[in-house]
CSV table of C-alpha atoms in Angstrom, one decimal:
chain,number,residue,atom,x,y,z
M,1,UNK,CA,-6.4,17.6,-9.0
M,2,UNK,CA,-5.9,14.2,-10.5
M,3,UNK,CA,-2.3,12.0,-11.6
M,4,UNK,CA,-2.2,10.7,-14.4
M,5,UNK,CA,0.6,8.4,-15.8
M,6,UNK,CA,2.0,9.3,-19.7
M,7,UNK,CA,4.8,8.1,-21.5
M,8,UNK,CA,8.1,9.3,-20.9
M,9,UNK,CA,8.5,11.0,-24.1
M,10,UNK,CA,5.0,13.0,-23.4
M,11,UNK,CA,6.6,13.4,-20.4
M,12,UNK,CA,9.3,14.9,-21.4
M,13,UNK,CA,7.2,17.6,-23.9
M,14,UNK,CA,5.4,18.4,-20.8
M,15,UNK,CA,8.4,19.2,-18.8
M,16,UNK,CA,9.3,22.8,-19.6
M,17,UNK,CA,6.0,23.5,-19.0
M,18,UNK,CA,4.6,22.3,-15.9
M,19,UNK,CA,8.4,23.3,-14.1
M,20,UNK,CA,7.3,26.2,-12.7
M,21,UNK,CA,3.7,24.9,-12.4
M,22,UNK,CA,4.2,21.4,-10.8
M,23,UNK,CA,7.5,21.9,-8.6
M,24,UNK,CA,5.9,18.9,-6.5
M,25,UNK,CA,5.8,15.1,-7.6
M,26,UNK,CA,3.1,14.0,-8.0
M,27,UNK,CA,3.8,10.4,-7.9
M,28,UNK,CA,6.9,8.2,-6.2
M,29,UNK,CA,7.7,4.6,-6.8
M,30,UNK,CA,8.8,2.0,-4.8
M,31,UNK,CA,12.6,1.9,-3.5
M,32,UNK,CA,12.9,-1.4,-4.1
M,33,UNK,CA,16.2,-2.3,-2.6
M,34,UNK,CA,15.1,-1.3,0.3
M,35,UNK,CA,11.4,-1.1,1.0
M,36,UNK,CA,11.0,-4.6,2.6
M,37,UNK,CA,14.2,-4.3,4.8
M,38,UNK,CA,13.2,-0.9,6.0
M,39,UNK,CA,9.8,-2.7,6.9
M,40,UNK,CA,11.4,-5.3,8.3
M,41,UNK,CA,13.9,-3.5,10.6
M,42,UNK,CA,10.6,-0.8,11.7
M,43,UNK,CA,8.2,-3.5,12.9
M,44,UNK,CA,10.5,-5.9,14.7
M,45,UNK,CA,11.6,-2.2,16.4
M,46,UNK,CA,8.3,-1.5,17.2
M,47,UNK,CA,7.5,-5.1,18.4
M,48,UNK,CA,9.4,-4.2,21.5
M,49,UNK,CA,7.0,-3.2,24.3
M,50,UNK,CA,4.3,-3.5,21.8
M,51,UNK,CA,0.8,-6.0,23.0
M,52,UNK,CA,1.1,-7.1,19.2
M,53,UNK,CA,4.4,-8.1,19.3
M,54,UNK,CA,4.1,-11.6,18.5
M,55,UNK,CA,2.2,-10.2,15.0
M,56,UNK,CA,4.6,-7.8,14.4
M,57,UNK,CA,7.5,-10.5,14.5
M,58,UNK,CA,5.3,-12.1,12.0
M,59,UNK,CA,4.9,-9.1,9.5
M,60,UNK,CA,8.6,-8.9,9.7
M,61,UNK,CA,9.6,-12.0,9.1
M,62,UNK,CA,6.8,-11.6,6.0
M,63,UNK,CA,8.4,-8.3,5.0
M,64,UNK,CA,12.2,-10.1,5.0
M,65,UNK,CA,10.8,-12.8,2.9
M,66,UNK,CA,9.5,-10.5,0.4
M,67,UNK,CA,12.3,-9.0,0.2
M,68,UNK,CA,14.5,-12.3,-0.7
M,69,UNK,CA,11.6,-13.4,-3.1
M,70,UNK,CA,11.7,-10.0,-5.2
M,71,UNK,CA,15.2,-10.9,-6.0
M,72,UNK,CA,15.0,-14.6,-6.7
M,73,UNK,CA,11.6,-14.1,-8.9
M,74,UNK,CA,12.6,-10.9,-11.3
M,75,UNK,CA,9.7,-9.5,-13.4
M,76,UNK,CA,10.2,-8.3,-17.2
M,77,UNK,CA,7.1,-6.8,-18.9
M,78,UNK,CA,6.7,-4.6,-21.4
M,79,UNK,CA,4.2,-1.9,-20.3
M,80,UNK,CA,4.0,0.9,-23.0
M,81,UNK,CA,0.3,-0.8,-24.3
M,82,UNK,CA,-0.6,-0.8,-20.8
M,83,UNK,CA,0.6,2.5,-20.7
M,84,UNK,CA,-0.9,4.0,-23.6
M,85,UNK,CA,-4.6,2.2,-23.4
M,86,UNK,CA,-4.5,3.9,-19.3
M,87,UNK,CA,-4.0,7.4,-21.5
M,88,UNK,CA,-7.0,6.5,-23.9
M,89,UNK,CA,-9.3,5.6,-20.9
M,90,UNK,CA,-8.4,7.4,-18.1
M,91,UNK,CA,-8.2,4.1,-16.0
M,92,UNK,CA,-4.7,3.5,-14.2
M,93,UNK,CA,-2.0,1.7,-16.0
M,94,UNK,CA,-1.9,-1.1,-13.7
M,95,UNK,CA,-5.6,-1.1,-13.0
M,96,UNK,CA,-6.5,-4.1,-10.0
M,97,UNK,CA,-10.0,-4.9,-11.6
M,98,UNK,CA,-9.1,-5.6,-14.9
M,99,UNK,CA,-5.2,-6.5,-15.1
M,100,UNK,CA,-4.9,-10.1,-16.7
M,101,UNK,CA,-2.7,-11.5,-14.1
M,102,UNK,CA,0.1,-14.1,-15.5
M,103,UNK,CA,0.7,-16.9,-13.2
M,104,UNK,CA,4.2,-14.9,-12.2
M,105,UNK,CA,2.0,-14.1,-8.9
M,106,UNK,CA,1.1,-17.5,-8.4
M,107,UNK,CA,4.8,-18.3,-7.9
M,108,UNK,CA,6.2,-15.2,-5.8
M,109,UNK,CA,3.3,-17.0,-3.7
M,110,UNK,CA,4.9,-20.8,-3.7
M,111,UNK,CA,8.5,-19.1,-3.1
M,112,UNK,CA,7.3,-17.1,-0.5
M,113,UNK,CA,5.9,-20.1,1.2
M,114,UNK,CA,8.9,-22.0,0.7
M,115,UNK,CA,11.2,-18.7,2.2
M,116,UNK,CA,9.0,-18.3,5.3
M,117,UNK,CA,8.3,-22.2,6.4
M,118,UNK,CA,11.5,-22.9,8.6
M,119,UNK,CA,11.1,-20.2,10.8
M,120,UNK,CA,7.1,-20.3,11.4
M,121,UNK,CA,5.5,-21.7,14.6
M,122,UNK,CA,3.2,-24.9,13.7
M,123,UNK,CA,-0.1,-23.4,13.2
M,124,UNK,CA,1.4,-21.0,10.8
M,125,UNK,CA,2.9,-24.0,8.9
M,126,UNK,CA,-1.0,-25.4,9.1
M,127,UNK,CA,-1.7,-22.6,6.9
M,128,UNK,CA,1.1,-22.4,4.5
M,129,UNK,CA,0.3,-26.1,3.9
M,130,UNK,CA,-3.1,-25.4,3.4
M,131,UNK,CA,-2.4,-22.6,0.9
M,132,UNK,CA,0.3,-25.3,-1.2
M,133,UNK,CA,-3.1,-28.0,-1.1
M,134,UNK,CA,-5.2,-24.9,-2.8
M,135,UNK,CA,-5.6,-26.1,-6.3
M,136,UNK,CA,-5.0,-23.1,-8.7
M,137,UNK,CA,-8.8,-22.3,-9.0
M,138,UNK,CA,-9.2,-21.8,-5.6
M,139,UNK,CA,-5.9,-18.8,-5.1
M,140,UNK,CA,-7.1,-17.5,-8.3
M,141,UNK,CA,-11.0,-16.9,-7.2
M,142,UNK,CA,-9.1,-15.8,-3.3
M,143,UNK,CA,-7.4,-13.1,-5.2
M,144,UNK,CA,-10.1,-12.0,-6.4
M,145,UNK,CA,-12.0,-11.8,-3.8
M,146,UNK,CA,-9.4,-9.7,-2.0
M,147,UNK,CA,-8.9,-7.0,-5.1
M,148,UNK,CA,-12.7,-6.9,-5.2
M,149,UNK,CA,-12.9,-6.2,-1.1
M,150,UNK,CA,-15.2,-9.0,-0.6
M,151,UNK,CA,-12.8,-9.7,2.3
M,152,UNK,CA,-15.4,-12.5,4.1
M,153,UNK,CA,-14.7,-14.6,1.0
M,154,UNK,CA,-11.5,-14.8,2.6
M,155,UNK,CA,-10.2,-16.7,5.7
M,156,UNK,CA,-8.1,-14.1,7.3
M,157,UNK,CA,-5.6,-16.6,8.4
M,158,UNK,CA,-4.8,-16.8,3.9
M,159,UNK,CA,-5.5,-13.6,3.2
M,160,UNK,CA,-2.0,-11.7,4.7
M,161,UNK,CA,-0.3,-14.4,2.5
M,162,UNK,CA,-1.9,-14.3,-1.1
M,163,UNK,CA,-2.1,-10.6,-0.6
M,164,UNK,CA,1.8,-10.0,0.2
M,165,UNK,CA,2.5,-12.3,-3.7
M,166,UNK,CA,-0.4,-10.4,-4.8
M,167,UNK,CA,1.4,-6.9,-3.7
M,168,UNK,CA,5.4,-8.1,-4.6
M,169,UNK,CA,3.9,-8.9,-8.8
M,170,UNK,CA,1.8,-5.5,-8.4
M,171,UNK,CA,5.3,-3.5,-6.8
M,172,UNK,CA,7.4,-5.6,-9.3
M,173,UNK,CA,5.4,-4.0,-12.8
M,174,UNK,CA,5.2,-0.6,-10.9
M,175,UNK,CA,8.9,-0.5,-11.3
M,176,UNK,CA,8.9,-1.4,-14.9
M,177,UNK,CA,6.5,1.7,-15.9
M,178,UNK,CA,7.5,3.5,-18.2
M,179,UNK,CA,6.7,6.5,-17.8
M,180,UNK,CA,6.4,9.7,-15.5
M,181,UNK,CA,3.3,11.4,-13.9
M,182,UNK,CA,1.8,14.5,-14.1
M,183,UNK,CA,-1.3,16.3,-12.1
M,184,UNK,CA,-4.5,16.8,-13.5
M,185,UNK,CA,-7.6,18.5,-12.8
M,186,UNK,CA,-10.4,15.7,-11.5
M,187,UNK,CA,-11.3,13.7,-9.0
M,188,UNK,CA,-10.4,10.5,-6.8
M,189,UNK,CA,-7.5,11.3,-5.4
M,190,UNK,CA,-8.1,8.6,-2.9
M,191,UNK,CA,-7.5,5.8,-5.3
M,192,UNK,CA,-3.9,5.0,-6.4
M,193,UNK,CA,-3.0,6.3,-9.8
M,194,UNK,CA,-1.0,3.4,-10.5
M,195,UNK,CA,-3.3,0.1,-9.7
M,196,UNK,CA,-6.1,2.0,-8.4
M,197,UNK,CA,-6.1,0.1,-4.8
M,198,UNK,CA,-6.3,2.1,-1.6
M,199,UNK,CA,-4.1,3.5,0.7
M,200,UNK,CA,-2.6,2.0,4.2
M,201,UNK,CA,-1.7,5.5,5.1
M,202,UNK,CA,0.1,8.6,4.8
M,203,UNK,CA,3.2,10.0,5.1
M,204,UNK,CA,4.3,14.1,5.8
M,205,UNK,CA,7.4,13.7,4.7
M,206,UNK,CA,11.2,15.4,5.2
M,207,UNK,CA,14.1,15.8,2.7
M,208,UNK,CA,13.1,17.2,-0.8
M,209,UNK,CA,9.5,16.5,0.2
M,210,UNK,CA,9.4,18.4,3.2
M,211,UNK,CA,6.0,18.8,4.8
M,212,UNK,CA,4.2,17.4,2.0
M,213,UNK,CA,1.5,14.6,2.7
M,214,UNK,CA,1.7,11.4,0.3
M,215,UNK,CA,-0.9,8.4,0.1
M,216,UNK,CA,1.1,5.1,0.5
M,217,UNK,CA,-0.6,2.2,-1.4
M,218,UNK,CA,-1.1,-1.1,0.2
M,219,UNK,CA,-1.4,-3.1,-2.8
M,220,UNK,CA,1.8,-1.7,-5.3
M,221,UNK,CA,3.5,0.5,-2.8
M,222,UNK,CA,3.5,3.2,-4.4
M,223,UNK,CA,2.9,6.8,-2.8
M,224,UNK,CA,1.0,10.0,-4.2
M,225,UNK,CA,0.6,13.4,-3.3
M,226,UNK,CA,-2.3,14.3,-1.3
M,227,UNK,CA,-2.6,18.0,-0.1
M,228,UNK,CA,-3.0,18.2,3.5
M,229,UNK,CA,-6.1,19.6,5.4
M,230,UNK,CA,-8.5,18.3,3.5
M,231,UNK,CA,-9.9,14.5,3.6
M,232,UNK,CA,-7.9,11.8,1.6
M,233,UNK,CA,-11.5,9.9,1.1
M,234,UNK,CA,-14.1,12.3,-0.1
M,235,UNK,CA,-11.6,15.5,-0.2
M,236,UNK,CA,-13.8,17.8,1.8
M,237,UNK,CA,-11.9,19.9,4.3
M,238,UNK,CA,-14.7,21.4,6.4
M,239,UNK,CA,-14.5,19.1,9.5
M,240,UNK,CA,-11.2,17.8,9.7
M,241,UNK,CA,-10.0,16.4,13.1
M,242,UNK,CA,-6.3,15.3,14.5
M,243,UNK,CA,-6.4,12.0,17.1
M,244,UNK,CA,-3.0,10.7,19.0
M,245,UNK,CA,-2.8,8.6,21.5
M,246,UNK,CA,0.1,10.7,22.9
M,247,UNK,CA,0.9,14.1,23.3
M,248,UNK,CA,0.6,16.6,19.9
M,249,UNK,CA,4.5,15.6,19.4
M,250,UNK,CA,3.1,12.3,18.3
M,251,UNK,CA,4.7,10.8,14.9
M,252,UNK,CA,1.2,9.1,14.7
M,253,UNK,CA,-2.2,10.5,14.3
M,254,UNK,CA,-4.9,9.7,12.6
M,255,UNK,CA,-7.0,12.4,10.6
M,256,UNK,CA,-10.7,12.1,10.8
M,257,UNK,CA,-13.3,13.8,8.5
M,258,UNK,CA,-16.8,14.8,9.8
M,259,UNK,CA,-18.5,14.6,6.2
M,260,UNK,CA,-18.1,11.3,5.1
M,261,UNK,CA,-17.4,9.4,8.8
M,262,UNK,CA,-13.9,8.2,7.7
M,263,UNK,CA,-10.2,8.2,9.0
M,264,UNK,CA,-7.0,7.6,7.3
M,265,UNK,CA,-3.7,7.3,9.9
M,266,UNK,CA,-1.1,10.1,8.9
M,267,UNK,CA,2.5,9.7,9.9
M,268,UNK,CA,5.2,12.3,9.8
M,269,UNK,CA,8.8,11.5,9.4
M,270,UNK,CA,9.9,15.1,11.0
M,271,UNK,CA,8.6,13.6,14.3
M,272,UNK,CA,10.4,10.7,14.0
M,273,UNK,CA,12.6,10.0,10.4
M,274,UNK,CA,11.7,5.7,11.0
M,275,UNK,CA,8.1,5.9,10.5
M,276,UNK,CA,6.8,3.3,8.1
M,277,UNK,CA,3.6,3.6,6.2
M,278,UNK,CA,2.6,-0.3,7.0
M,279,UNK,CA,4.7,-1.2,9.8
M,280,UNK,CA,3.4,2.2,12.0
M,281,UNK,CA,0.1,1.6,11.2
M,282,UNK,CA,0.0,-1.9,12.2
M,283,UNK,CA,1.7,-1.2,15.3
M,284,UNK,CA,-0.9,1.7,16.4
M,285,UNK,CA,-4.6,-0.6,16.3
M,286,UNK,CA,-5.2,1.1,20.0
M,287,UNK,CA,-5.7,4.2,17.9
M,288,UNK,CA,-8.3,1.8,15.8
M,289,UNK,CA,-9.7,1.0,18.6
M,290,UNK,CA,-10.1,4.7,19.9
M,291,UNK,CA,-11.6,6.1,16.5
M,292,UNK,CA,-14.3,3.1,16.2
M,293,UNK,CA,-14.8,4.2,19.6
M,294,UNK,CA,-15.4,7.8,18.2
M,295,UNK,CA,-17.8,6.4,15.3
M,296,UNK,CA,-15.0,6.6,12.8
M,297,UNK,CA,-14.5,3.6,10.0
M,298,UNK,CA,-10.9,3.4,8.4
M,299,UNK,CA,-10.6,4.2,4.9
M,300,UNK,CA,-7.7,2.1,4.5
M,301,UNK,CA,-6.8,-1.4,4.6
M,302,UNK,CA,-3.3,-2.8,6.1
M,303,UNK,CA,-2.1,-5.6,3.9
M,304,UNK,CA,-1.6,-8.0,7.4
M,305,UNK,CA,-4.7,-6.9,8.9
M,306,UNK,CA,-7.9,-7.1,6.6
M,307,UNK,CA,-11.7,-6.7,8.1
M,308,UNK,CA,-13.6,-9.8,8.5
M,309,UNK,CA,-16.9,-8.2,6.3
């Protein structure tokens, strides 16, 4: 099965009929009021005891100052041609390879900046002030680079920067969609429905999702149903295996799949109710370490950790 997006009247005409088809949601948006505080509070939580700590202090303080930009630097776009060309091709609405970015993510990225300088130690400030010298050319070709995955065009000390503006203008049109989603029959369930990216990881969540496993998307935040037991990268389900660091009570694990050589982390919220699809991640690279160990690649990308080639 496959999501597709469609206009909320289409929506609507579909309702009745897929109720008692499609009792699960297929797609969930963003909680903006709250996404980048929860993020914040998780990682400076799990900074505590934590070897990364000092990194994790960083991704909060990143994750509080996307949270103040998203409010000072509102978004207002009309998507229903967006919409409606995404139901004539197929391709997502907000599709990362072919989206005519406005310069509105050129200046999340300068207020960002501007929010995080006065707390940063000095050779972050080295950065950020190499980031404000960057002419527009240059962020424009390092953005890019980073939606194409042609990471080592990239220094990795810019990259958790131009990607967290990058992921704020990409979260900001999410939330101006409109329309609903619906599943499909196809493919590529490992690709967002919304921008097409890829997922940082998964969630098995509680409360009216109980038990169900959704895809969290590290570029517009956005999360989609998954089912579990069976690979989120090439969807096979014959040689599935669970990897904790802890004991089988652990609220992280990473699922591995024998067919294609791949693992995606998969977090559930009944284990613990704080887990955070990027914060938890981040905070868990011993379990990297453990499954490159085991010949496993990742099939995700955290948006403050990005590979080096």
């Amino acid at each position: 099965m496959s999501i597709r997006i469609v206009p909320e009247l289409q929506s609507g005409n579909q309702r009745e009929k897929s109720a008692a088809a499609e009792p699960i949601p297929p797609l969930l948006f963003a909680n903006l009021k709250s996404l980048y505080l929860r993020r914040a509070e998780r990682l400076r939580q799990l900074a505590a005891d934590n070897p990364l700590s000092d990194y994790l202090d960083f991704a909060a303080s990143m994750a509080t100052a996307q949270h103040q930009v998203l409010y000072d630097n509102p978004l207002t776009l009309d998507l229903s041609e967006a919409l409606q060309k995404s139901g004539d091709t197929g391709a997502p609405p907000l599709d990362l390879n072919t989206w005519p970015r406005s310069d509105h993510w050129l200046r999340l990225l300068t207020a960002l900046i501007a929010e995080l300088r006065p707390e940063m130690p000095t050779h972050i400030i080295a950065v950020l002030d190499n980031l404000e010298k960057s002419s527009v050319h240059e962020l424009e070709s390092d953005a890019d680079a980073l939606l194409n995955r042609d990471f080592s065009l990239v220094s990795n000390e810019k990259a958790p920067f131009i990607w967290a503006a990058l992921s704020l203008y990409w979260t900001q049109m999410a939330s101006l969609i409109p329309g609903k989603a619906r599943a499909e029959y196809g493919e590529h369930r490992q690709f967002c429905p919304v921008c097409g990216s890829i997922p940082v990881s998964s969630v098995v969540q509680i409360g009216s999702a109980q038990g169900l496993r959704y895809l969290h998307c590290n570029l517009c935040e956005s999360e989609w149903h998954v089912v579990r037991v069976k690979c989120s990268n090439c969807e096979q389900s014959r040689d599935l295996n669970y990897w904790s660091l802890e004991t089988e009570r652990s609220a992280v694990k990473a699922e591995s799949c024998g067919d294609c050589g791949t693992y995606l982390k998969i977090l559930y919220q009944e284990k613990d109710p704080q887990v955070e699809a990027v914060a938890d991640d981040l905070a868990s690279l011993i379990l990297d370490a453990k499954m490159e160990d085991e010949g496993f690649a990742r099939s995700s990308i955290n948006p403050f950790l990005f590979p080096s080639e």
